[in-house]
């Protein structure tokens, strides 16, 4: 009899404990469900859309704040939409509608990821001089982790035709680079046809011009070779001058390209080309010199040799790994929504 009483009490305690656990689990589930319903609120959706609009305006007005004012509302909107998918029964009954909303969530997260990892920059590369992996100006997301500094390619010259009135035609730029197989590859790119290396896209721009090339031999015997990119031509036709300093020297050298011919005649069809009749004016302090290709100039810190004139091309650099995934998500969204409406509005016989 004693043993029977003990078993009854134990069974009762087990039942009470199981009920308590069940009640606790129900409360926990209820709390999670309540939080999801709050997160899925349409009122919250409107607030987040307004926050995104404010972020877009803020990013437009403040050049240095174009990431977080956009990323935070996008992530919150994706969570809001995901909570709506989890708490709304209609999505579980209609597969096409469920896929469409999941595609929207993917789109929001991909746009946010793109803003965190993008790169946008600019660089001018002289003809025949390898690009050294350094941009003249750039902006990028806080999580950009690409290996841009390892990218190399060579600008092998370009052709641009002009219609009367200096209407610029397409840019045809020949480039070459060493591929992963260790071999040289060549391609022709332009304003709409980029050179793509490691996910970075190099587009030609309307900026191009002339670059005097020099050889510098310092007093210690160090010899270097480089070019100075003059302002864009013909955009700044009458300001073809620049100031620079040879590496390791304290000299300040001012150079100006004096062109003695009409390169681009507005009244005719013409093409961008290097001038044939020109001279290079060089000023060091109060001294003025005129140099022709091959001439040497003795300075207080070394010898400057003017090798000749080349062209340079300006490139816009863009990186965003999310673009193909965005296209895929858009295609899924369009296909799933089309399927949903086709099922919803397809003609059915009245006695079906």
Coordinates of N, CA and C in Angstrom, one line a residue, residues 122-241:
X122 N 38.0 56.6 -59.6 CA 38.4 57.1 -60.9 C 39.9 57.1 -61.0
X123 N 40.4 56.9 -62.2 CA 41.9 56.9 -62.4 C 42.2 57.3 -63.8
X124 N 43.3 58.0 -64.0 CA 43.8 58.2 -65.4 C 45.0 57.4 -65.6
X125 N 45.1 56.7 -66.8 CA 46.2 55.8 -67.1 C 46.8 56.3 -68.4
X126 N 48.1 56.6 -68.4 CA 48.9 57.0 -69.6 C 49.1 55.8 -70.5
X127 N 49.0 56.1 -71.8 CA 49.3 55.1 -72.8 C 50.6 54.4 -72.6
X128 N 50.6 53.1 -72.6 CA 51.8 52.3 -72.5 C 52.4 52.2 -71.1
X129 N 51.8 52.9 -70.1 CA 52.2 52.8 -68.7 C 51.3 51.9 -67.9
X130 N 51.8 50.8 -67.3 CA 50.9 49.9 -66.6 C 50.2 50.6 -65.4
X131 N 48.9 50.3 -65.3 CA 48.1 50.8 -64.1 C 48.7 50.1 -62.9
X132 N 49.0 50.9 -61.8 CA 49.7 50.4 -60.6 C 48.8 50.0 -59.5
X133 N 47.5 50.0 -59.7 CA 46.5 49.6 -58.6 C 46.2 50.7 -57.7
X134 N 46.5 51.9 -58.0 CA 46.2 53.0 -57.1 C 45.2 54.0 -57.8
X135 N 44.1 54.3 -57.2 CA 43.1 55.2 -57.8 C 43.3 56.6 -57.4
X136 N 43.0 57.5 -58.3 CA 43.1 59.0 -58.0 C 42.1 59.4 -57.0
X137 N 40.9 58.9 -57.1 CA 39.9 59.2 -56.1 C 38.9 58.0 -56.0
X138 N 38.4 57.8 -54.9 CA 37.5 56.6 -54.7 C 36.7 56.8 -53.4
X139 N 35.6 56.0 -53.4 CA 34.7 55.9 -52.3 C 34.3 54.4 -52.2
X140 N 34.1 53.8 -51.0 CA 33.8 52.4 -50.9 C 33.0 52.2 -49.7
X141 N 32.3 51.1 -49.6 CA 31.5 50.7 -48.4 C 32.5 50.3 -47.3
X142 N 32.0 50.3 -46.1 CA 32.9 50.0 -44.9 C 33.3 48.5 -44.9
X143 N 32.7 47.6 -45.6 CA 33.0 46.2 -45.6 C 33.7 45.8 -47.0
X144 N 34.1 46.8 -47.8 CA 34.7 46.4 -49.0 C 36.1 45.7 -48.7
X145 N 36.2 44.5 -49.3 CA 37.4 43.7 -49.0 C 38.1 43.2 -50.2
X146 N 37.9 43.8 -51.4 CA 38.4 43.3 -52.6 C 39.9 43.6 -52.7
X147 N 40.6 42.8 -53.6 CA 42.0 43.0 -53.8 C 42.4 43.9 -54.9
X148 N 41.9 45.1 -54.8 CA 42.0 46.0 -56.0 C 43.5 46.4 -56.2
X149 N 44.3 46.4 -55.2 CA 45.7 46.9 -55.4 C 46.5 45.9 -56.2
X150 N 46.0 44.7 -56.5 CA 46.8 43.7 -57.3 C 46.4 43.8 -58.7
X151 N 45.4 44.6 -59.1 CA 45.0 44.6 -60.5 C 46.0 45.4 -61.3
X152 N 46.3 44.9 -62.5 CA 47.2 45.5 -63.4 C 46.6 45.4 -64.8
X153 N 46.8 46.5 -65.6 CA 46.5 46.4 -67.1 C 47.2 47.6 -67.7
X154 N 47.2 47.5 -69.1 CA 48.0 48.5 -69.8 C 47.0 49.1 -70.8
X155 N 47.0 50.5 -70.8 CA 46.3 51.2 -71.8 C 47.1 51.3 -73.1
X156 N 46.6 50.7 -74.2 CA 47.4 50.7 -75.4 C 46.9 51.7 -76.5
X157 N 46.2 52.7 -76.0 CA 45.8 53.7 -76.9 C 44.3 53.7 -77.2
X158 N 43.8 54.7 -77.8 CA 42.3 54.8 -78.0 C 42.0 55.6 -79.3
X159 N 40.8 55.5 -79.7 CA 40.3 56.3 -80.9 C 39.0 56.9 -80.5
X160 N 38.8 58.2 -80.8 CA 37.6 58.9 -80.6 C 37.3 59.8 -81.8
X161 N 36.2 59.6 -82.5 CA 35.9 60.4 -83.6 C 34.9 61.5 -83.2
X162 N 35.0 62.6 -83.9 CA 34.1 63.8 -83.5 C 33.4 64.2 -84.8
X163 N 32.1 64.4 -84.6 CA 31.2 65.0 -85.7 C 31.3 66.5 -85.6
X164 N 30.9 67.2 -86.7 CA 31.0 68.7 -86.7 C 30.3 69.2 -85.4
X165 N 30.9 70.2 -84.8 CA 30.3 70.8 -83.6 C 31.0 70.1 -82.4
X166 N 32.0 69.3 -82.6 CA 32.7 68.5 -81.6 C 31.8 67.6 -80.9
X167 N 30.9 66.9 -81.6 CA 30.0 65.9 -81.1 C 30.8 64.6 -80.9
X168 N 31.1 64.2 -79.7 CA 32.0 63.1 -79.4 C 31.3 61.8 -79.8
X169 N 32.0 60.9 -80.5 CA 31.5 59.6 -80.9 C 32.0 58.6 -79.8
X170 N 31.8 57.3 -80.1 CA 32.2 56.2 -79.2 C 33.7 56.2 -78.9
X171 N 34.1 55.8 -77.7 CA 35.5 55.6 -77.4 C 35.8 54.2 -77.6
X172 N 36.9 53.9 -78.4 CA 37.4 52.6 -78.7 C 38.8 52.5 -78.1
X173 N 38.9 51.9 -76.9 CA 40.2 51.8 -76.2 C 40.7 50.4 -76.1
X174 N 42.0 50.2 -76.6 CA 42.6 48.9 -76.6 C 43.3 48.8 -75.3
X175 N 43.1 47.7 -74.6 CA 43.8 47.4 -73.3 C 44.3 46.0 -73.3
X176 N 45.3 45.7 -72.5 CA 45.9 44.4 -72.3 C 46.2 44.1 -70.9
X177 N 46.1 42.8 -70.5 CA 46.3 42.5 -69.1 C 46.8 41.0 -69.1
X178 N 47.4 40.6 -68.0 CA 47.9 39.3 -67.8 C 46.8 38.5 -67.0
X179 N 46.3 37.4 -67.6 CA 45.2 36.7 -67.0 C 45.7 35.7 -66.0
X180 N 44.8 35.0 -65.3 CA 45.2 34.0 -64.3 C 46.1 32.9 -64.8
X181 N 46.0 32.7 -66.2 CA 46.9 31.6 -66.8 C 48.3 32.1 -67.1
X182 N 48.6 33.4 -66.7 CA 49.9 33.9 -66.9 C 50.1 34.4 -68.3
X183 N 49.1 34.5 -69.2 CA 49.3 34.9 -70.6 C 48.6 36.3 -70.7
X184 N 49.1 37.0 -71.7 CA 48.6 38.3 -72.0 C 47.3 38.2 -72.8
X185 N 46.3 39.0 -72.4 CA 45.0 39.1 -73.1 C 44.8 40.5 -73.6
X186 N 44.1 40.6 -74.7 CA 43.8 42.0 -75.2 C 42.3 42.1 -75.4
X187 N 41.8 43.3 -75.3 CA 40.4 43.6 -75.5 C 40.2 45.1 -75.9
X188 N 39.0 45.3 -76.4 CA 38.6 46.7 -76.8 C 37.4 47.1 -75.9
X189 N 37.6 48.2 -75.1 CA 36.5 48.6 -74.2 C 36.0 50.0 -74.6
X190 N 35.0 50.5 -73.9 CA 34.5 51.8 -74.1 C 33.7 52.3 -73.0
X191 N 32.8 53.3 -73.2 CA 32.0 53.9 -72.2 C 31.0 52.9 -71.7
X192 N 30.5 52.0 -72.5 CA 29.5 51.0 -72.2 C 30.0 49.6 -72.1
X193 N 31.2 49.4 -72.6 CA 31.8 48.0 -72.6 C 33.0 48.0 -71.7
X194 N 32.9 47.5 -70.5 CA 34.0 47.6 -69.5 C 35.0 46.5 -69.6
X195 N 36.2 46.8 -69.1 CA 37.2 45.8 -68.8 C 36.9 45.3 -67.4
X196 N 36.7 44.0 -67.3 CA 36.3 43.4 -66.0 C 37.4 42.5 -65.4
X197 N 38.0 43.0 -64.3 CA 39.1 42.2 -63.7 C 38.8 42.0 -62.2
X198 N 38.7 40.8 -61.8 CA 38.4 40.4 -60.4 C 37.1 41.1 -59.9
X199 N 36.2 41.2 -60.8 CA 34.9 41.8 -60.4 C 34.9 43.3 -60.5
X200 N 36.0 44.0 -60.8 CA 36.0 45.4 -60.9 C 35.8 45.8 -62.4
X201 N 35.0 46.8 -62.6 CA 34.7 47.2 -64.0 C 35.3 48.5 -64.3
X202 N 36.1 48.6 -65.4 CA 36.7 49.8 -65.8 C 36.0 50.3 -67.1
X203 N 35.4 51.5 -67.0 CA 34.7 52.1 -68.1 C 35.5 53.3 -68.5
X204 N 35.7 53.5 -69.8 CA 36.3 54.8 -70.3 C 35.3 55.9 -70.0
X205 N 35.9 57.1 -69.9 CA 35.1 58.3 -69.7 C 35.4 59.4 -70.7
X206 N 34.8 60.5 -70.7 CA 35.0 61.6 -71.6 C 36.3 62.3 -71.3
X207 N 36.9 62.0 -70.1 CA 38.2 62.6 -69.7 C 39.4 61.9 -70.4
X208 N 40.1 62.6 -71.1 CA 41.4 62.1 -71.8 C 42.2 63.4 -72.1
X209 N 43.5 63.1 -72.4 CA 44.3 64.3 -72.7 C 45.7 63.8 -73.1
X210 N 46.7 64.8 -72.8 CA 48.1 64.5 -73.2 C 48.9 64.4 -72.0
X211 N 50.0 63.6 -72.1 CA 50.9 63.3 -71.0 C 52.3 63.4 -71.4
X212 N 53.0 64.5 -71.1 CA 54.5 64.6 -71.4 C 55.2 63.5 -70.6
X213 N 56.1 62.8 -71.2 CA 56.8 61.7 -70.6 C 58.3 62.1 -70.3
X214 N 58.8 61.9 -69.1 CA 60.1 62.4 -68.8 C 61.0 61.2 -68.2
X215 N 62.3 61.4 -68.3 CA 63.2 60.6 -67.6 C 64.0 61.5 -66.7
X216 N 64.1 61.1 -65.4 CA 64.7 61.9 -64.4 C 65.9 61.2 -63.8
X217 N 67.1 61.8 -63.9 CA 68.3 61.3 -63.3 C 68.8 62.2 -62.2
X218 N 68.7 61.7 -60.9 CA 69.0 62.6 -59.8 C 70.6 62.7 -59.7
X219 N 71.0 63.6 -58.8 CA 72.4 63.9 -58.6 C 73.1 62.6 -58.0
X220 N 72.3 61.8 -57.3 CA 72.9 60.6 -56.7 C 73.0 59.4 -57.7
X221 N 72.4 59.7 -58.9 CA 72.5 58.6 -59.9 C 71.2 57.8 -60.1
X222 N 70.2 58.1 -59.3 CA 69.0 57.3 -59.4 C 68.2 57.8 -60.6
X223 N 67.7 56.8 -61.4 CA 67.1 57.2 -62.7 C 65.6 56.7 -62.6
X224 N 64.7 57.5 -62.9 CA 63.3 57.2 -62.9 C 62.6 57.7 -64.2
X225 N 61.5 57.1 -64.5 CA 60.8 57.4 -65.8 C 59.3 57.6 -65.4
X226 N 58.6 58.6 -65.9 CA 57.2 58.8 -65.6 C 56.6 59.8 -66.5
X227 N 55.3 60.1 -66.3 CA 54.6 61.0 -67.1 C 53.8 61.9 -66.3
X228 N 53.4 63.1 -66.8 CA 52.6 64.1 -66.1 C 51.3 64.3 -66.9
X229 N 50.2 63.9 -66.4 CA 48.9 64.1 -67.1 C 48.4 65.5 -67.0
X230 N 48.3 66.1 -68.2 CA 47.8 67.5 -68.3 C 46.3 67.4 -68.2
X231 N 45.6 68.6 -68.0 CA 44.1 68.6 -67.9 C 43.5 68.1 -69.1
X232 N 42.2 67.6 -69.0 CA 41.5 66.9 -70.1 C 41.4 67.8 -71.3
X233 N 41.5 67.2 -72.5 CA 41.5 67.9 -73.8 C 40.3 67.3 -74.6
X234 N 39.5 68.0 -75.2 CA 39.5 69.5 -75.4 C 38.7 70.2 -74.3
X235 N 38.3 69.5 -73.2 CA 37.5 70.2 -72.2 C 38.2 71.4 -71.7
X236 N 39.5 71.3 -71.4 CA 40.4 72.4 -70.9 C 41.5 72.7 -71.9
X237 N 41.1 73.0 -73.1 CA 42.0 73.2 -74.2 C 43.0 74.3 -73.9
X238 N 42.6 75.4 -73.3 CA 43.5 76.5 -73.0 C 44.1 76.5 -71.6
X239 N 44.1 75.3 -71.0 CA 44.7 75.2 -69.6 C 45.6 74.0 -69.6
X240 N 46.4 73.8 -70.6 CA 47.2 72.6 -70.7 C 48.5 72.8 -69.9
X241 N 48.4 72.9 -68.6 CA 49.6 73.1 -67.8 C 49.4 72.3 -66.5

